[in-house]
Coordinates of C-alpha atoms in Angstrom, one line a residue:
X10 CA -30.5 -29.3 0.9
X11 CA -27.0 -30.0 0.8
X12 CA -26.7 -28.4 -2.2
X13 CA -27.7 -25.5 -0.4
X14 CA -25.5 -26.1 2.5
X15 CA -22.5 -26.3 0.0
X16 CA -23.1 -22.9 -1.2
X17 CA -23.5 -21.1 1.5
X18 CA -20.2 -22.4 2.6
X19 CA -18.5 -21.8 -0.4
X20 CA -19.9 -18.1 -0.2
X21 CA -18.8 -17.6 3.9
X22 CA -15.5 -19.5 2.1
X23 CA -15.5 -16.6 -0.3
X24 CA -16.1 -13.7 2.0
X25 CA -13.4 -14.9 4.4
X26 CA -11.0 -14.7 1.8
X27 CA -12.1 -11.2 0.9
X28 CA -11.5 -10.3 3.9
X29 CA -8.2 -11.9 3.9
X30 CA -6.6 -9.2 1.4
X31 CA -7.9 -6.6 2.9
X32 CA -9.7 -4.7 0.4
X33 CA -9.8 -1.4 2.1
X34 CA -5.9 -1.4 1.6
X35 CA -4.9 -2.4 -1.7
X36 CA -5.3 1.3 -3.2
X37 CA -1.8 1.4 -2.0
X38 CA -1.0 -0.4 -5.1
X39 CA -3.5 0.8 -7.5
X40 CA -2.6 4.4 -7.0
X41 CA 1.2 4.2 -7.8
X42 CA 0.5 2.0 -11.1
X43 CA -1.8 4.5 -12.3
X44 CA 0.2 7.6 -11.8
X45 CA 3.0 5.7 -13.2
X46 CA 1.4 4.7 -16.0
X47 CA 0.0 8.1 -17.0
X48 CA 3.2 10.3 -16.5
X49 CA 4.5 7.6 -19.1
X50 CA 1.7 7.9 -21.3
X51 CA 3.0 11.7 -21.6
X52 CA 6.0 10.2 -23.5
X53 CA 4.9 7.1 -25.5
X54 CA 1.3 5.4 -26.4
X55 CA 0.1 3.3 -23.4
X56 CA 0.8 -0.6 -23.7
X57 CA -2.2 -1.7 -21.9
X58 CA -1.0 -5.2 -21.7
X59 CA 1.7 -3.9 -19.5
X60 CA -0.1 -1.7 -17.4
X61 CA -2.8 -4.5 -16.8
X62 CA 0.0 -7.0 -15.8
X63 CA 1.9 -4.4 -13.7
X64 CA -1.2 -3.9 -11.8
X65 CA -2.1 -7.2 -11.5
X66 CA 1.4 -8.2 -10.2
X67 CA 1.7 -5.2 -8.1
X68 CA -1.7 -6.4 -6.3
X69 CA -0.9 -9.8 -5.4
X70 CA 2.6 -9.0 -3.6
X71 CA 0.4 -6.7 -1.7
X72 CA -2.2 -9.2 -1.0
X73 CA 0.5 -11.5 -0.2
X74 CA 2.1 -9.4 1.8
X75 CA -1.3 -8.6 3.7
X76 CA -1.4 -12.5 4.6
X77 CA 2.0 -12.8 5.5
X78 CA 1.0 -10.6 8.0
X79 CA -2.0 -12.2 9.3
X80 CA 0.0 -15.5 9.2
X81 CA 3.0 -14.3 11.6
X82 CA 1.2 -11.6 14.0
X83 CA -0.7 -14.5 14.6
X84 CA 2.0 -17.0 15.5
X85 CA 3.7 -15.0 17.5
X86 CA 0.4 -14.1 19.4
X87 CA -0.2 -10.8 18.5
X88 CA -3.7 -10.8 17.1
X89 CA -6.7 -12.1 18.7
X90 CA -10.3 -12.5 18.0
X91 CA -10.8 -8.8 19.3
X92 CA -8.0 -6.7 17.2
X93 CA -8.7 -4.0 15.1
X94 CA -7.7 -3.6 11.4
X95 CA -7.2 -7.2 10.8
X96 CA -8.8 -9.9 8.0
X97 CA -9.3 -11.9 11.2
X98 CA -9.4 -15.3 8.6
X99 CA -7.5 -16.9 11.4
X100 CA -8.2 -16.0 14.8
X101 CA -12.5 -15.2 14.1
X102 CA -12.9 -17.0 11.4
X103 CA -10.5 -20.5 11.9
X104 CA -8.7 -20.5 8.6
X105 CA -5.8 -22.6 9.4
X106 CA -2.6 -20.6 9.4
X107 CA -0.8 -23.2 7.2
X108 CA -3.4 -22.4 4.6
X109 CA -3.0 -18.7 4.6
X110 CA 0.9 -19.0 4.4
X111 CA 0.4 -20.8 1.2
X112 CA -2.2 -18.7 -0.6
X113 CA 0.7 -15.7 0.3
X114 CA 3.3 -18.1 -1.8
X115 CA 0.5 -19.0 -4.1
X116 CA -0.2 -14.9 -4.1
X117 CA 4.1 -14.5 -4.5
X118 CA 3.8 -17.4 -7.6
X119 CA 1.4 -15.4 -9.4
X120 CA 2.7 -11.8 -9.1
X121 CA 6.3 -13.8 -10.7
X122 CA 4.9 -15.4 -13.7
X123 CA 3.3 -11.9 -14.5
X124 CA 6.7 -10.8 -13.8
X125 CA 7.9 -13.0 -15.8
X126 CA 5.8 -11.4 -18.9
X127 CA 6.3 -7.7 -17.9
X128 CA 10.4 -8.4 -17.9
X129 CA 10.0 -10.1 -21.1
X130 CA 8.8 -7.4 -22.5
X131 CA 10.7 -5.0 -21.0
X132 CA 14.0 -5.8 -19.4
X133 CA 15.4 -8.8 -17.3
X134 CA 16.1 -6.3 -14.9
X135 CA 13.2 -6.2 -13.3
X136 CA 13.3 -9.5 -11.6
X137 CA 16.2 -8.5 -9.7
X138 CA 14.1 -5.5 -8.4
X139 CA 10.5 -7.6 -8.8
X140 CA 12.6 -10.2 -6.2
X141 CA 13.5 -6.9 -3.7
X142 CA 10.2 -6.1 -3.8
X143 CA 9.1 -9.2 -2.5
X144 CA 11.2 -9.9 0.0
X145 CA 10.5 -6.7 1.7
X146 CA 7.0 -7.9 1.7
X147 CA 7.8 -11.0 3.4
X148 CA 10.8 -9.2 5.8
X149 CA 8.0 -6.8 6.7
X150 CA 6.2 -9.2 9.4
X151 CA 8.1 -12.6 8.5
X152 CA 11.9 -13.4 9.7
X153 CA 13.9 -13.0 12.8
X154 CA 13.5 -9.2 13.1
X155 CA 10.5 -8.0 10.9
X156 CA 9.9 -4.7 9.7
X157 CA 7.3 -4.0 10.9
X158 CA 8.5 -3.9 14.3
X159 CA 11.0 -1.5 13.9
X160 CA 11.0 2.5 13.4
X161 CA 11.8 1.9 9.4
X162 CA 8.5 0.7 8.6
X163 CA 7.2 4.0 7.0
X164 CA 10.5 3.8 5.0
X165 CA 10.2 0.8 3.9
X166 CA 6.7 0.7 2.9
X167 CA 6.8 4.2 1.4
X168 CA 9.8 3.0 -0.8
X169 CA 8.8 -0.3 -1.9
X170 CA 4.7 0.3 -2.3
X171 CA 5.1 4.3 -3.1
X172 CA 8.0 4.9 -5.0
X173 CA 9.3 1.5 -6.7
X174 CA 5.5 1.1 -7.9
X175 CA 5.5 4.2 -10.1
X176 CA 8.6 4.1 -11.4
X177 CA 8.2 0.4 -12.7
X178 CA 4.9 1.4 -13.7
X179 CA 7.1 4.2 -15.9
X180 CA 9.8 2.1 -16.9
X181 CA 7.7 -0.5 -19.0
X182 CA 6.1 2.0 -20.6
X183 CA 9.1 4.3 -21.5
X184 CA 12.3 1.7 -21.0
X185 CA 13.5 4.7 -18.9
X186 CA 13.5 6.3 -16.0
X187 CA 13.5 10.6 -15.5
X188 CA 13.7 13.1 -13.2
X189 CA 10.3 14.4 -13.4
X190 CA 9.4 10.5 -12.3
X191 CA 11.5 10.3 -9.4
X192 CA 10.2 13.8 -8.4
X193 CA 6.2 12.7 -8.6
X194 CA 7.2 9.7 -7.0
X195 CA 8.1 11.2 -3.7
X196 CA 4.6 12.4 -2.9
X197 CA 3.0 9.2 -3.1
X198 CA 5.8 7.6 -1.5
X199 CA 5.4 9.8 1.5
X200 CA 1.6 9.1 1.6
X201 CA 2.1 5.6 1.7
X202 CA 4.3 5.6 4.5
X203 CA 1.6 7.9 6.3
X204 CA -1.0 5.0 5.9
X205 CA 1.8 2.8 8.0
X206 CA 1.9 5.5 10.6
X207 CA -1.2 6.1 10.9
X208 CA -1.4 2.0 11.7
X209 CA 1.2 2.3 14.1
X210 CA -0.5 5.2 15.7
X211 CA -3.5 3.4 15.9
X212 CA -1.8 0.5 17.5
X213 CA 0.7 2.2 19.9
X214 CA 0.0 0.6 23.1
X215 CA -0.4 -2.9 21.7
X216 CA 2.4 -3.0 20.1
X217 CA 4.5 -1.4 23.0
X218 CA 3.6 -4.0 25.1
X219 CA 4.2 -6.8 23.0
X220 CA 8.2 -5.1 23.0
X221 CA 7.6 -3.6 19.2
X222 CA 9.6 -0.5 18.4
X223 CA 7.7 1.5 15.9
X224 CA 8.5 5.3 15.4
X225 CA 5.2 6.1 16.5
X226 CA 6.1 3.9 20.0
X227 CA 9.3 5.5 20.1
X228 CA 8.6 9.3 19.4
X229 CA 5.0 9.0 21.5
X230 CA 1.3 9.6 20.3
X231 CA 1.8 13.2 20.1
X232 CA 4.7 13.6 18.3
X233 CA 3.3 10.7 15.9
X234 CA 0.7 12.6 15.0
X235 CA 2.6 15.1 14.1
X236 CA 4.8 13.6 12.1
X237 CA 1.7 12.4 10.3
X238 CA 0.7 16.4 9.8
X239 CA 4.1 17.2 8.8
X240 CA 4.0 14.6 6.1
X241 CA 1.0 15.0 4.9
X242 CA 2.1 18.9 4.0
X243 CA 5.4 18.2 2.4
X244 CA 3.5 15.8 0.4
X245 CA 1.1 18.7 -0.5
X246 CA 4.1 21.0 -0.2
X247 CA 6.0 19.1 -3.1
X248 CA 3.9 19.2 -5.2
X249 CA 3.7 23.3 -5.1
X250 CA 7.2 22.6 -6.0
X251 CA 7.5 21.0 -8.6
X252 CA 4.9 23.7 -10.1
X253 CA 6.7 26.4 -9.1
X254 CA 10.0 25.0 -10.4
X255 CA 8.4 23.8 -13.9
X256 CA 8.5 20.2 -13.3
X257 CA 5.1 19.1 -13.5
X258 CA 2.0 21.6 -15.0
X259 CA -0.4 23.4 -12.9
X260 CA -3.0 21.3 -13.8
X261 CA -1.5 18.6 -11.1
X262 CA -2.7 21.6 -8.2
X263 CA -5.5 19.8 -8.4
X264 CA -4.7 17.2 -5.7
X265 CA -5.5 20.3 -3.0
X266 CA -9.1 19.2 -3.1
X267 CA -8.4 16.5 -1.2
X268 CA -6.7 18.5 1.6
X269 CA -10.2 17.6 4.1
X270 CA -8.8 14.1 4.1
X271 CA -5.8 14.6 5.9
X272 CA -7.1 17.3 8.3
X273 CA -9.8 15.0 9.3
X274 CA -7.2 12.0 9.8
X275 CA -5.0 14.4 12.3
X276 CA -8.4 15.8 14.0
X277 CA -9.3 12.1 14.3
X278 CA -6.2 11.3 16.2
X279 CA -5.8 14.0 18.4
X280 CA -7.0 13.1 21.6
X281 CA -7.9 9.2 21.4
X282 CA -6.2 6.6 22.8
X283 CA -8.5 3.6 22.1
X284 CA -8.2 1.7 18.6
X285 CA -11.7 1.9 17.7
X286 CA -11.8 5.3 18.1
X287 CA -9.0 6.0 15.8
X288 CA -10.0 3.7 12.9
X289 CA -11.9 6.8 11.3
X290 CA -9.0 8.6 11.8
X291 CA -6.6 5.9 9.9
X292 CA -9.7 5.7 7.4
X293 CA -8.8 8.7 6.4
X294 CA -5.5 8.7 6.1
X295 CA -5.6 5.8 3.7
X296 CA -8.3 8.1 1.5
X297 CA -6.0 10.9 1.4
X298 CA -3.4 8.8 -0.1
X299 CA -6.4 7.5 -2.3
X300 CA -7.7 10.7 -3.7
X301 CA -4.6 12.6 -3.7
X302 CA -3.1 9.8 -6.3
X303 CA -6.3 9.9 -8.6
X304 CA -6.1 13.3 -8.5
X305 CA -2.5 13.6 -9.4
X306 CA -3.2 11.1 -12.3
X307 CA -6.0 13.5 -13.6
X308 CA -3.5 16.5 -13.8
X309 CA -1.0 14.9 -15.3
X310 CA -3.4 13.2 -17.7
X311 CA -4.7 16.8 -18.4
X312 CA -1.3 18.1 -18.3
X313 CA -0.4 16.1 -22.0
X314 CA -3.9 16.0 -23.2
X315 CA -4.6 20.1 -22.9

């Protein structure tokens, strides 16, 4: 019997700390690895030691990052039992707030000593952009101003998660960085930042009255949503462009079959004003940036292979 008992708490243990990372958002990092990876695999043969470490690494600063934002919404009293689009570990489930702030560091050890491979066997610069990285990830919710709370969050996260993720993804494959890299880097880049939009949308009057200054607080619900639209076309936009001015093959036009995602993210928003009803709505914003990246890494694959 208490065998039994033991189990069942290590599984509720288990699914807590699922919940921590928040699953549903760590295609954010997945998505900017792979496209990386397969642009470079357009140049050299893939090293898929590197690719499997850059991943890896990539997904705990995320996860990390993830807790240090449970950890610090929380002890400044922004999240209760009843907020949306939280892992909740702490306020539903009692996880003690010490602990999560040291399974982030434990999450921050982990991505370094992977770091600590990939710059071996690439270059030492790395850690000097691995350690940016990282502190934007902590900056975002933790220290005297956070990120978060400010109108650069989409910035920010589009930079760090979007852009810097592919093009390290590139550079250990290649020990170089392009134009065409930086150029199908921007894309994903601005879809990333449209998942933190779409969060600050979502969260408007919370965070208003809790004195946070998003962009989405400071342009209004309207105009946030649509930014979101306009982003979500000069992401679509670019990549006509780089087509049309022979930087990347046709083949990468495929990423238009996932244009229902973003129309049904803007559709979702327009017109609600309660969190819950806008979840589907941020849902889908995160699956646009989703799809459109898988997609992209399928035309580029065919783009070398064909």
């Amino acid at each position: 019997m208490q065998l039994q008992e033991n189990v069942s708490e290590d599984r509720q243990l288990g699914r807590v700390l699922w919940k921590l990372t928040r699953p549903h958002t760590l295609t954010a990092s997945f998505v900017p690895v792979l496209i990386g990876t397969v642009l470079a695999m357009s140049f050299v043969h893939l090293h898929i030691l590197r690719f499997i470490a850059m991943l890896l690494s990539c997904l705990f600063i995320q996860i990390a990052t993830n807790m240090f934002n449970e950890y610090y919404d929380h002890k400044r009293g922004l999240d209760t039992e009843h907020s949306i689009g939280i892992g909740g570990a702490i306020v539903r489930d009692g996880l003690h707030p010490k602990t999560v702030l040291r399974l982030a560091l434990l999450c921050y050890l982990i991505a370094l000593l992977i770091g600590v491979y990939l710059c071996m066997s690439s270059s030492w610069w790395l850690a000097l952009i691995g350690s940016v990285g990282m502190l934007i990830g902590y900056l975002y919710t933790g220290g005297p101003l956070p990120i978060a709370y400010t109108p650069l969050g989409e910035l920010f996260a589009g930079l760090s998660m979007g852009a810097m993720f592919i093009l390290i993804s590139f550079f250990i494959q290649t020990g170089d960085i392009n134009t065409v890299s930086v150029l199908i880097s921007v894309p994903i880049a601005i879809l990333v930042g449209a998942i933190n939009m779409s969060n600050n949308i979502r969260d408007l009057d919370g965070d208003k009255d809790s004195g946070r200054k998003t962009l989405a607080i400071l342009v209004g619900h309207k105009h946030a949503v649509t930014l979101l639209a306009v982003m979500f076309v000069i992401a679509y936009l670019w990549i006509t462009g780089l087509v049309v001015f022979g930087y990347a093959s046709p083949w990468v036009l495929v990423v238009f079959l996932s244009i229902p995602k973003p129309i049904q993210a803007v559709t979702g928003f327009i017109g609600k004003r309660m969190p819950v009803q806008m979840m589907p709505a941020m849902k889908a914003t995160a699956q646009t940036n989703t799809i459109f990246g898988l997609l992209l890494s399928v035309g580029l694959f065919m783009s070398f292979r064909l």
